[in-house]
Tab-separated table of C-alpha atoms in Angstrom:
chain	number	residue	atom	x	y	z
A	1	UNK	CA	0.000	0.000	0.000
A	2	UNK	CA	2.942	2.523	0.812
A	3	UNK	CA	4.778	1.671	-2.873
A	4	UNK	CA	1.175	2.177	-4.391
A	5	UNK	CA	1.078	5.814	-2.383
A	6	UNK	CA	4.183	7.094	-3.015
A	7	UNK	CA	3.942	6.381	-6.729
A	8	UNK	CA	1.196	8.499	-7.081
A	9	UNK	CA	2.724	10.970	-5.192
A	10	UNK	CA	6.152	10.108	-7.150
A	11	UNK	CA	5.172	10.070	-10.805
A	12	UNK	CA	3.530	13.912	-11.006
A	13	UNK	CA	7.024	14.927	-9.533
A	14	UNK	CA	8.684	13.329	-12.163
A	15	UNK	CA	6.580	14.638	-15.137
A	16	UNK	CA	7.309	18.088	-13.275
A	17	UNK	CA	10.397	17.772	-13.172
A	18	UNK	CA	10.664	16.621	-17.197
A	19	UNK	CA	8.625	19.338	-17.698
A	20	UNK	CA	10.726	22.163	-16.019
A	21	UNK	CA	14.382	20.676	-17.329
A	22	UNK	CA	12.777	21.344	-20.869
A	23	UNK	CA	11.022	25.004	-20.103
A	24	UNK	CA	13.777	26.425	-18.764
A	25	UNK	CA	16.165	24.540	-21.432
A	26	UNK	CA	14.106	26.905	-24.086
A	27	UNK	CA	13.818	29.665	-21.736
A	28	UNK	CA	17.747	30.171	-22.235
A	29	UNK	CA	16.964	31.269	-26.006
A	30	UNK	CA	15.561	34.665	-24.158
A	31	UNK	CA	18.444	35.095	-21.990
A	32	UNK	CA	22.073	36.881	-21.986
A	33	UNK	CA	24.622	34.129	-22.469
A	34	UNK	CA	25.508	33.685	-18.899
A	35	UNK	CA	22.061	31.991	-18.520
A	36	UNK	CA	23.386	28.937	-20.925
A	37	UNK	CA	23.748	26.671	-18.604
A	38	UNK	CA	20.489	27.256	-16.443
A	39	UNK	CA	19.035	23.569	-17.301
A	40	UNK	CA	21.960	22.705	-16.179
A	41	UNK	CA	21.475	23.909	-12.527
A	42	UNK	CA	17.787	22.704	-12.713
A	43	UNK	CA	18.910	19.392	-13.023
A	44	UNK	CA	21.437	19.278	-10.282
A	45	UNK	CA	18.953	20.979	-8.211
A	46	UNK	CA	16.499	18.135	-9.109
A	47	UNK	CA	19.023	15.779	-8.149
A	48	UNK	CA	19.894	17.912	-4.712
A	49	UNK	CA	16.224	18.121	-4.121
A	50	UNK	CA	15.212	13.788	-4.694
A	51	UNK	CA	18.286	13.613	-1.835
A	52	UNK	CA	16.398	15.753	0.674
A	53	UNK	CA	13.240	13.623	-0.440
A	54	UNK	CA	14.765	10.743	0.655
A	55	UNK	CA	16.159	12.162	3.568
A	56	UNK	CA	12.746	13.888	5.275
A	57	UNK	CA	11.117	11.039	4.149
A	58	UNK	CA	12.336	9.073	6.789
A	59	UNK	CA	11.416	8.492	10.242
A	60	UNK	CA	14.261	9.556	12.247
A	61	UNK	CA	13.408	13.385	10.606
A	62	UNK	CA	10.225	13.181	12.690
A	63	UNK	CA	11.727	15.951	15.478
A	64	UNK	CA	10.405	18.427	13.008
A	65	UNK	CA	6.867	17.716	13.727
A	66	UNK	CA	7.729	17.826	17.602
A	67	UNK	CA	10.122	20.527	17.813
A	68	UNK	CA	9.415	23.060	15.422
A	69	UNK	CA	9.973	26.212	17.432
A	70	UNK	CA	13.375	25.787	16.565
A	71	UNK	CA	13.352	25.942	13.080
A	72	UNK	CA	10.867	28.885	13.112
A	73	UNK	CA	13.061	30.872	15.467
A	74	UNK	CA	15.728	29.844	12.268
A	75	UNK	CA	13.704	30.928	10.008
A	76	UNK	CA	13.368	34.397	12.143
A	77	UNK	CA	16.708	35.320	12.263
A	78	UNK	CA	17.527	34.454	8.723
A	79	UNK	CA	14.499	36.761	7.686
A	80	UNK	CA	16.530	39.543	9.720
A	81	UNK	CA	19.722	38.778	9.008
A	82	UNK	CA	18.941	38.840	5.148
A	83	UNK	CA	17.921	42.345	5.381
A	84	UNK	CA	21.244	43.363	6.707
A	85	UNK	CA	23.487	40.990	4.839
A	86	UNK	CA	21.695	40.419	2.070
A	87	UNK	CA	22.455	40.536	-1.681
A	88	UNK	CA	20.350	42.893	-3.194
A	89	UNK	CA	18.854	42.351	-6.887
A	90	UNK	CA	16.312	44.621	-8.765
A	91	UNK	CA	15.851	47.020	-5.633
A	92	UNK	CA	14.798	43.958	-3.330
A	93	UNK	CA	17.282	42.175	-0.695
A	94	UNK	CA	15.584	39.083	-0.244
A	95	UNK	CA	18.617	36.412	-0.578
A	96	UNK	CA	21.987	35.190	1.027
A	97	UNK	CA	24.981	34.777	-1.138
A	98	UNK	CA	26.923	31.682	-0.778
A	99	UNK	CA	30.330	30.639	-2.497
A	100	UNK	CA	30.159	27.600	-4.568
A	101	UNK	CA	26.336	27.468	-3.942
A	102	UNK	CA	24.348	30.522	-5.067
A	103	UNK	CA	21.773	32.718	-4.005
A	104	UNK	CA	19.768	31.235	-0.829
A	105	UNK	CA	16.353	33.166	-0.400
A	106	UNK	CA	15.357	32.128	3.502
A	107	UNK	CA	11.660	33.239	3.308
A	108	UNK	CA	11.401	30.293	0.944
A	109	UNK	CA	11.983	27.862	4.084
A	110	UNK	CA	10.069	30.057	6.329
A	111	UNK	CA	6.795	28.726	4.642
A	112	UNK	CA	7.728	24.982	6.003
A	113	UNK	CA	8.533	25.938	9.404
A	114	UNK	CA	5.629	28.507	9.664
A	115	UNK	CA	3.767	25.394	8.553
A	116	UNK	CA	4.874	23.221	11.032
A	117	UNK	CA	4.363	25.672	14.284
A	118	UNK	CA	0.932	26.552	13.415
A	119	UNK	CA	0.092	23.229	13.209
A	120	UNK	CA	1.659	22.113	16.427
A	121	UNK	CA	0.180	24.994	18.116
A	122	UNK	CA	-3.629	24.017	16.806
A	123	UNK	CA	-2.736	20.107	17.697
A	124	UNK	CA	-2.375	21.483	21.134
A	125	UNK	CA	-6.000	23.227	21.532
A	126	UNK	CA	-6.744	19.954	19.844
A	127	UNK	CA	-5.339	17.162	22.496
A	128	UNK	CA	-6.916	19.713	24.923
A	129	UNK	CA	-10.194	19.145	24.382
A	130	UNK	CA	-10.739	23.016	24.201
A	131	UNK	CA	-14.780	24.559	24.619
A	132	UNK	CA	-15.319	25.529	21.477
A	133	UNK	CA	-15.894	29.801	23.571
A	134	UNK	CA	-15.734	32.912	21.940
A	135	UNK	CA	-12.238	33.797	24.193
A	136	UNK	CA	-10.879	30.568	23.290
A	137	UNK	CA	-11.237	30.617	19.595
A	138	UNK	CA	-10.510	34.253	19.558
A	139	UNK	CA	-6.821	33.288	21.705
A	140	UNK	CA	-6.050	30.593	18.980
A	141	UNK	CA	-6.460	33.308	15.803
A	142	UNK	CA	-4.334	35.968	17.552
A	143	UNK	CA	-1.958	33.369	18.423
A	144	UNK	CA	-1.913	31.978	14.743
A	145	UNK	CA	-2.282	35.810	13.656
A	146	UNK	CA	1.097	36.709	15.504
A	147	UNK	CA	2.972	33.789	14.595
A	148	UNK	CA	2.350	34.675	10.732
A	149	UNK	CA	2.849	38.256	11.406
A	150	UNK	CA	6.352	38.254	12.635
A	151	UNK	CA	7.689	36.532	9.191
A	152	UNK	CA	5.506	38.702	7.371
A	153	UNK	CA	7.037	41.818	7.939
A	154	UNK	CA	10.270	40.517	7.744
A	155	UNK	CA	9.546	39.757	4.055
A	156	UNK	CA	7.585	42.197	3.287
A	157	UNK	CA	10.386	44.653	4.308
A	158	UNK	CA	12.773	42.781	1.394
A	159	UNK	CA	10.281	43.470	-0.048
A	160	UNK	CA	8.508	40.151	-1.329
A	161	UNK	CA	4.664	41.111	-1.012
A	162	UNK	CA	3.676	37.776	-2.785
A	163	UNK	CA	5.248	35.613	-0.364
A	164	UNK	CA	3.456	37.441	2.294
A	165	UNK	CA	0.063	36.315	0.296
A	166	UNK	CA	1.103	32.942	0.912
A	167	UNK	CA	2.127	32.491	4.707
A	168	UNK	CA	-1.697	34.348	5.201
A	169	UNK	CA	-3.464	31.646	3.145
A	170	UNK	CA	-1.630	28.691	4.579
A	171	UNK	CA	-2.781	29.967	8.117
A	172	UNK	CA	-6.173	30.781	7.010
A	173	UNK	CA	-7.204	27.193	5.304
A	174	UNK	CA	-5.466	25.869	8.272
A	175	UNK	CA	-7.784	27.479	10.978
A	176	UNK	CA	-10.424	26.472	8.562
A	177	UNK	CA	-8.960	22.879	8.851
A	178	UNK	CA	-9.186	23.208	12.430
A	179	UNK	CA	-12.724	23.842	12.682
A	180	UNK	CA	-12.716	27.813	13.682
A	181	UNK	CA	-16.515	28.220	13.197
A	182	UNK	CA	-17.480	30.104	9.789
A	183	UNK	CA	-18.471	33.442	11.761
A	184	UNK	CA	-14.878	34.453	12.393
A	185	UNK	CA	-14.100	33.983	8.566
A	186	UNK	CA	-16.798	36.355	7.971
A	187	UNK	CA	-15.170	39.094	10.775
A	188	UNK	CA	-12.162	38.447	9.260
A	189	UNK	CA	-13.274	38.921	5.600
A	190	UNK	CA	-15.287	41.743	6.577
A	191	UNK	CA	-12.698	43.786	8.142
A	192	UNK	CA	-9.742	42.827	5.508
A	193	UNK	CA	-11.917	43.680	2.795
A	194	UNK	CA	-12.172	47.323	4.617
A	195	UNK	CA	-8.920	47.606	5.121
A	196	UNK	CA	-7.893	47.047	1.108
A	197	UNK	CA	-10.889	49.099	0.504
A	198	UNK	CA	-9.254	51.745	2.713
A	199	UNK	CA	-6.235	51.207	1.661
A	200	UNK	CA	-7.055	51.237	-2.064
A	201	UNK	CA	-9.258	54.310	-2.301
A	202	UNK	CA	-5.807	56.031	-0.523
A	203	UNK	CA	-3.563	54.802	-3.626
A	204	UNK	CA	-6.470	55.854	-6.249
A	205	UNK	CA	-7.863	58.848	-5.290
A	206	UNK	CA	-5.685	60.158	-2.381
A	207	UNK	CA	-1.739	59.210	-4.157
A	208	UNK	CA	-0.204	62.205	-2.082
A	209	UNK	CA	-1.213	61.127	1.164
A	210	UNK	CA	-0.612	57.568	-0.063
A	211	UNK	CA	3.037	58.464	-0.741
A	212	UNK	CA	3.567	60.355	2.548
A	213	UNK	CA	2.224	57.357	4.546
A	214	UNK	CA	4.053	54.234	2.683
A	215	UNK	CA	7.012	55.883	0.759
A	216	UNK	CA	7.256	56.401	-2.943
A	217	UNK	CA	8.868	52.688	-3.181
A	218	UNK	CA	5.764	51.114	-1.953
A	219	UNK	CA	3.076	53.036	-4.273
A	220	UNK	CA	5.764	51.805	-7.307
A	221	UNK	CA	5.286	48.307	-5.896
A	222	UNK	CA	1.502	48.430	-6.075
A	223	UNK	CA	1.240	50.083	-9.207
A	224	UNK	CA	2.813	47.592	-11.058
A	225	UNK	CA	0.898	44.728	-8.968
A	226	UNK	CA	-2.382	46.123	-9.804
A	227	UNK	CA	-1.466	47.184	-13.805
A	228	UNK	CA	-2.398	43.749	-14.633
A	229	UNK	CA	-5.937	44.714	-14.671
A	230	UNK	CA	-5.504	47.064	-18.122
A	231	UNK	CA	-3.767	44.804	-19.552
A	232	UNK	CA	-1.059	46.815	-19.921
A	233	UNK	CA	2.708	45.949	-19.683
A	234	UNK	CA	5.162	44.670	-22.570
A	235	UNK	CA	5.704	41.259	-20.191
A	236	UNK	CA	2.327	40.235	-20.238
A	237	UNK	CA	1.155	41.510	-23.302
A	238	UNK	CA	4.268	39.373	-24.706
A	239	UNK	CA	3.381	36.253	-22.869
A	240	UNK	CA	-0.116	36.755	-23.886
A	241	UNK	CA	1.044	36.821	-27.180
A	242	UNK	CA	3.274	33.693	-27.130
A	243	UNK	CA	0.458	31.603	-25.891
A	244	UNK	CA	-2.150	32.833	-27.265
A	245	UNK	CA	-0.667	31.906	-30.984
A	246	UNK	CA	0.865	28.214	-30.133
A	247	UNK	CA	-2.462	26.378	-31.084
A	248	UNK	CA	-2.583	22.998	-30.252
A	249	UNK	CA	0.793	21.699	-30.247
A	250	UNK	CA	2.583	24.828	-30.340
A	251	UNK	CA	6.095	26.060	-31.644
A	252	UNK	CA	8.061	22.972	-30.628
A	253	UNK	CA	10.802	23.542	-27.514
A	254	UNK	CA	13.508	26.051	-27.807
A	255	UNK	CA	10.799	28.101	-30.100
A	256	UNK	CA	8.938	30.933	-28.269
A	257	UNK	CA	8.374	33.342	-31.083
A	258	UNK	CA	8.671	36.556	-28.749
A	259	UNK	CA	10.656	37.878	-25.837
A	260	UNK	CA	9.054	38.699	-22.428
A	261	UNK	CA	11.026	38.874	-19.046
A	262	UNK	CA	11.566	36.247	-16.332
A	263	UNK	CA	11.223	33.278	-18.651
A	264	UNK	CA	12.539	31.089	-16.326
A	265	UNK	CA	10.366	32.024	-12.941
A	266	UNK	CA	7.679	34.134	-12.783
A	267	UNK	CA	6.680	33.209	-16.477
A	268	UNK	CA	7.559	30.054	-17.517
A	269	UNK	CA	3.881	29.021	-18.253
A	270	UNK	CA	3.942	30.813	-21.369
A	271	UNK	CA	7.196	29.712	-22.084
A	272	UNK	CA	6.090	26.034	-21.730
A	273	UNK	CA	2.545	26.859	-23.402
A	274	UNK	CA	4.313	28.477	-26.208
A	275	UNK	CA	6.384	25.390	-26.864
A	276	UNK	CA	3.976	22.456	-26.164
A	277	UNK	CA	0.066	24.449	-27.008
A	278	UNK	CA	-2.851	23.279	-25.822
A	279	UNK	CA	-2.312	19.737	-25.345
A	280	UNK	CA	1.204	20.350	-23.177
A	281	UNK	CA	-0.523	22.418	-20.831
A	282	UNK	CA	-3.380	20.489	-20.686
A	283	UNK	CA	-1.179	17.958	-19.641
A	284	UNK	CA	0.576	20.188	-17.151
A	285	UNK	CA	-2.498	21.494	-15.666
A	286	UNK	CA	-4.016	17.368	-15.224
A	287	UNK	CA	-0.970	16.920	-13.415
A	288	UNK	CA	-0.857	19.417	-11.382
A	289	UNK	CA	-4.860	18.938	-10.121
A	290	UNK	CA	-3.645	14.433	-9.624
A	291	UNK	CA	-0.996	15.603	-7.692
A	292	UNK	CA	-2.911	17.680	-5.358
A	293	UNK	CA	-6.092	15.370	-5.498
A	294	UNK	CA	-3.035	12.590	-4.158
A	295	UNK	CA	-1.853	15.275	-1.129
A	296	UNK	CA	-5.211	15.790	0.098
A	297	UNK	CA	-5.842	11.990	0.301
A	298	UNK	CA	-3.165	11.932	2.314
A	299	UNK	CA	-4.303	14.607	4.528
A	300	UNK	CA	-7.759	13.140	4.749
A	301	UNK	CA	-6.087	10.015	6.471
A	302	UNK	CA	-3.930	11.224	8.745
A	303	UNK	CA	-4.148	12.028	12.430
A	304	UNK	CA	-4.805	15.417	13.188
A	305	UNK	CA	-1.441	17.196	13.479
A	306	UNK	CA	-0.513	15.726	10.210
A	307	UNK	CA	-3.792	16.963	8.950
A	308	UNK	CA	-2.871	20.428	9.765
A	309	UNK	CA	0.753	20.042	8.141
A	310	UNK	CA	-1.222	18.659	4.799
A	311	UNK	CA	-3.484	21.343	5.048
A	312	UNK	CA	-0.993	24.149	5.055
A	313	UNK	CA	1.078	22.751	2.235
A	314	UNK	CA	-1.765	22.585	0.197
A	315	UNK	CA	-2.804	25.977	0.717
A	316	UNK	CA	0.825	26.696	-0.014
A	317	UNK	CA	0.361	24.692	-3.371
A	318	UNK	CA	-2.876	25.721	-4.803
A	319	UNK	CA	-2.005	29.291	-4.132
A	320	UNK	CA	1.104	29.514	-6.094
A	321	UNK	CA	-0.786	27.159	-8.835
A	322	UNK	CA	-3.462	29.845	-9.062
A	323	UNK	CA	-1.607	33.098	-8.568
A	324	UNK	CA	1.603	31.961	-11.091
A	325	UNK	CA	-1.374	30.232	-13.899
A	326	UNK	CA	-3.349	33.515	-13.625
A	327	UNK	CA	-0.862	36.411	-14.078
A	328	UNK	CA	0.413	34.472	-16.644
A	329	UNK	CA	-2.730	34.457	-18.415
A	330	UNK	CA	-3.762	38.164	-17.559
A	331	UNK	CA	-6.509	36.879	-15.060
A	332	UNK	CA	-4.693	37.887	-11.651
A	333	UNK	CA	-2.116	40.315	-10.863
A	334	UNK	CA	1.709	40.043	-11.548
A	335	UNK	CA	3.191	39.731	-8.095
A	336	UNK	CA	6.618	37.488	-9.083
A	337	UNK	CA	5.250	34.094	-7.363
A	338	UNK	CA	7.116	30.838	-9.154
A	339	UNK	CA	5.446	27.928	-10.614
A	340	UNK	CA	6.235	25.256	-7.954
A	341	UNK	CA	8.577	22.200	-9.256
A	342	UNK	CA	8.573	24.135	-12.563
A	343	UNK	CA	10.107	26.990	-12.278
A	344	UNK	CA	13.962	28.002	-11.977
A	345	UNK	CA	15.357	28.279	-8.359
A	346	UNK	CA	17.327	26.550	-5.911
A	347	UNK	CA	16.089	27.394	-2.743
A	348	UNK	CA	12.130	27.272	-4.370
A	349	UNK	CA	12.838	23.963	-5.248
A	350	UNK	CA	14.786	22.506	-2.472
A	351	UNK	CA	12.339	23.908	-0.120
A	352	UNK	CA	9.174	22.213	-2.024
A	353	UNK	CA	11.401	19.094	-2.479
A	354	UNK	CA	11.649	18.943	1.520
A	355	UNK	CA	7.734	19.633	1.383
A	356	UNK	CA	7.505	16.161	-0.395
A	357	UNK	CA	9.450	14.466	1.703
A	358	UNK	CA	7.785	15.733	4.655
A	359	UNK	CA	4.542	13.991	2.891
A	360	UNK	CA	5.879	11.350	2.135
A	361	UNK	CA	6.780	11.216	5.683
A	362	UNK	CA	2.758	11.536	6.833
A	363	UNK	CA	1.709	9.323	4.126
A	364	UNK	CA	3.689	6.105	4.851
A	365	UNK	CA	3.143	6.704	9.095
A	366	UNK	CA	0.238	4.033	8.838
């Protein structure tokens, strides 16, 4: 039964991985020549990242389900340290530069231990047999609340606004995995939608003010998230371009017929859709919804700290599916969140490689 599991958990990483050697392979074609050997990297990264798999996989890893603090207070400090001693790249300082190595980018990791705590923190209210009071549930969101917060301004400070999208909805479908009754989703909703509202009638009608409050930086920031919804901008309108014309099979690999940056990260949707059409991404998209379809089965079966950890990574997953599918299709905002297994990093990659491992880990516990 646990060979039958992991296979289905094993063979959508695979076709991934297949699938992101060859992207960023013709993503190259759009780069400088010091990007040549980018498929390259991918492909030691792959093999970097099946070695953690193997590693968190097994069951002498399992202190990070009982002793997560630690990494999260790891985590922390990294976040703070990066802002100090970090590289900086396109007016953000959100990685570490090692020799021999590369670029390290910390709040990638923070998303697993942030993972982890919450869920060890709602296992406890769990074991605990709490009364299901207003105080009570109302102690476990601040708690939650202030555990996401602290990483969250850390990163947003690099600035990386769309990884601060993600630690919120990995803490918000796991309070909704915890059974927080529906009424606090609706306080919550009500008072973050007027907050943006707030905040957005400020940047539209009030810009001055706007500036003067959140710094000139910050208004450039969210003018370029929210320009996706004109339609404007030669990136998009370029990827828009390259998949909209590549039919059913598309231009064949190493053929996207027009520039657009980020190839390899942010974008390499369209660079894939260019290549492969219709039927490739079809094929990419199936995958993607069987892989999840295997997580949550093993969430669904597993005991109820485990079910939390599933829960969160996920969130994690279908978020960044959603967000990176959308804004490269003009349907959601452009806010520089990767493709996960597909697109180019090393840290993105090792850290979602660990992720597997870790459900591995929860799926072969019975």
């Amino acid at each position: 039964m646990k060979i039958k599991t992991n296979l289905k958990l094993i063979v959508p990483i695979l076709i991934f991985a297949i699938i992101s050697i060859l992207s960023i392979y013709s993503a190259q074609g759009m780069l400088s020549e010091s990007y040549n050997d980018l498929f390259i990297k991918q492909i030691l990264w792959y093999l970097l990242g099946f070695m953690c798999v193997i590693i968190f996989s097994k069951k002498r890893f399992n202190f990070i389900f009982d002793k997560p603090y630690i990494l999260y207070s790891i985590g922390i400090i990294s976040l703070i340290l990066v802002l100090f001693l970090g590289t900086e790249s396109n007016g953000a300082r959100c990685w570490f530069k090692v020799p021999g190595i590369g670029s390290v980018q910390p709040s990638e990791f923070m998303k697993i231990f942030l993972i982890l705590v919450l869920a060890k923190e709602l296992d406890k209210y769990a074991n605990n047999n709490y009364e299901r009071t207003f105080k009570t549930e109302f102690k476990i969101i601040i708690k939650c609340f202030l555990i996401t917060l602290i990483p969250s301004i850390l990163t947003f400070l690099e600035p990386d606004t769309g990884i601060v999208f993600i630690y919120f909805a990995i803490m918000i479908v796991m309070l909704f995995t915890f059974g927080i009754r529906y009424r606090w989703f609706v306080i919550i909703g009500g008072m973050g939608a007027l907050l943006i509202g707030s905040f957005l009638f400020l940047f539209f009608k009030e810009q001055e003010l706007f500036i003067n409050i959140f710094g000139t930086n910050f208004f450039y920031r969210m003018d370029r998230l929210l320009d996706w919804s004109n339609g404007s901008g030669m990136q998009l309108t370029n990827a828009l371009a390259a998949t909209g014309s590549a039919g059913l099979f598309g231009y064949g690999i190493n053929n996207t017929p027009i520039y657009f940056p980020e190839p390899q990260t942010d974008f390499i949707f369209s660079v894939f859709a260019s290549n492969f059409g219709f039927i490739g991404s079809l094929v990419l998209l199936l995958s993607l919804i069987y892989f999840d379809m295997q997580i949550i089965k093993v969430g669904i079966n597993s005991e109820k700290q485990y079910k939390y950890i599933i829960s969160g990574i996920i969130a994690m997953l279908i978020f960044q599916q959603i967000q990176n599918i959308g804004m490269n299709i003009g349907l959601l905002p452009i806010t520089g969140i990767t493709l996960p297994f597909v697109s180019y990093g090393g840290s993105s990659l090792i850290s979602y490689m660990i992720i597997f491992g870790i459900i591995l880990n929860i799926a072969n516990k019975k």
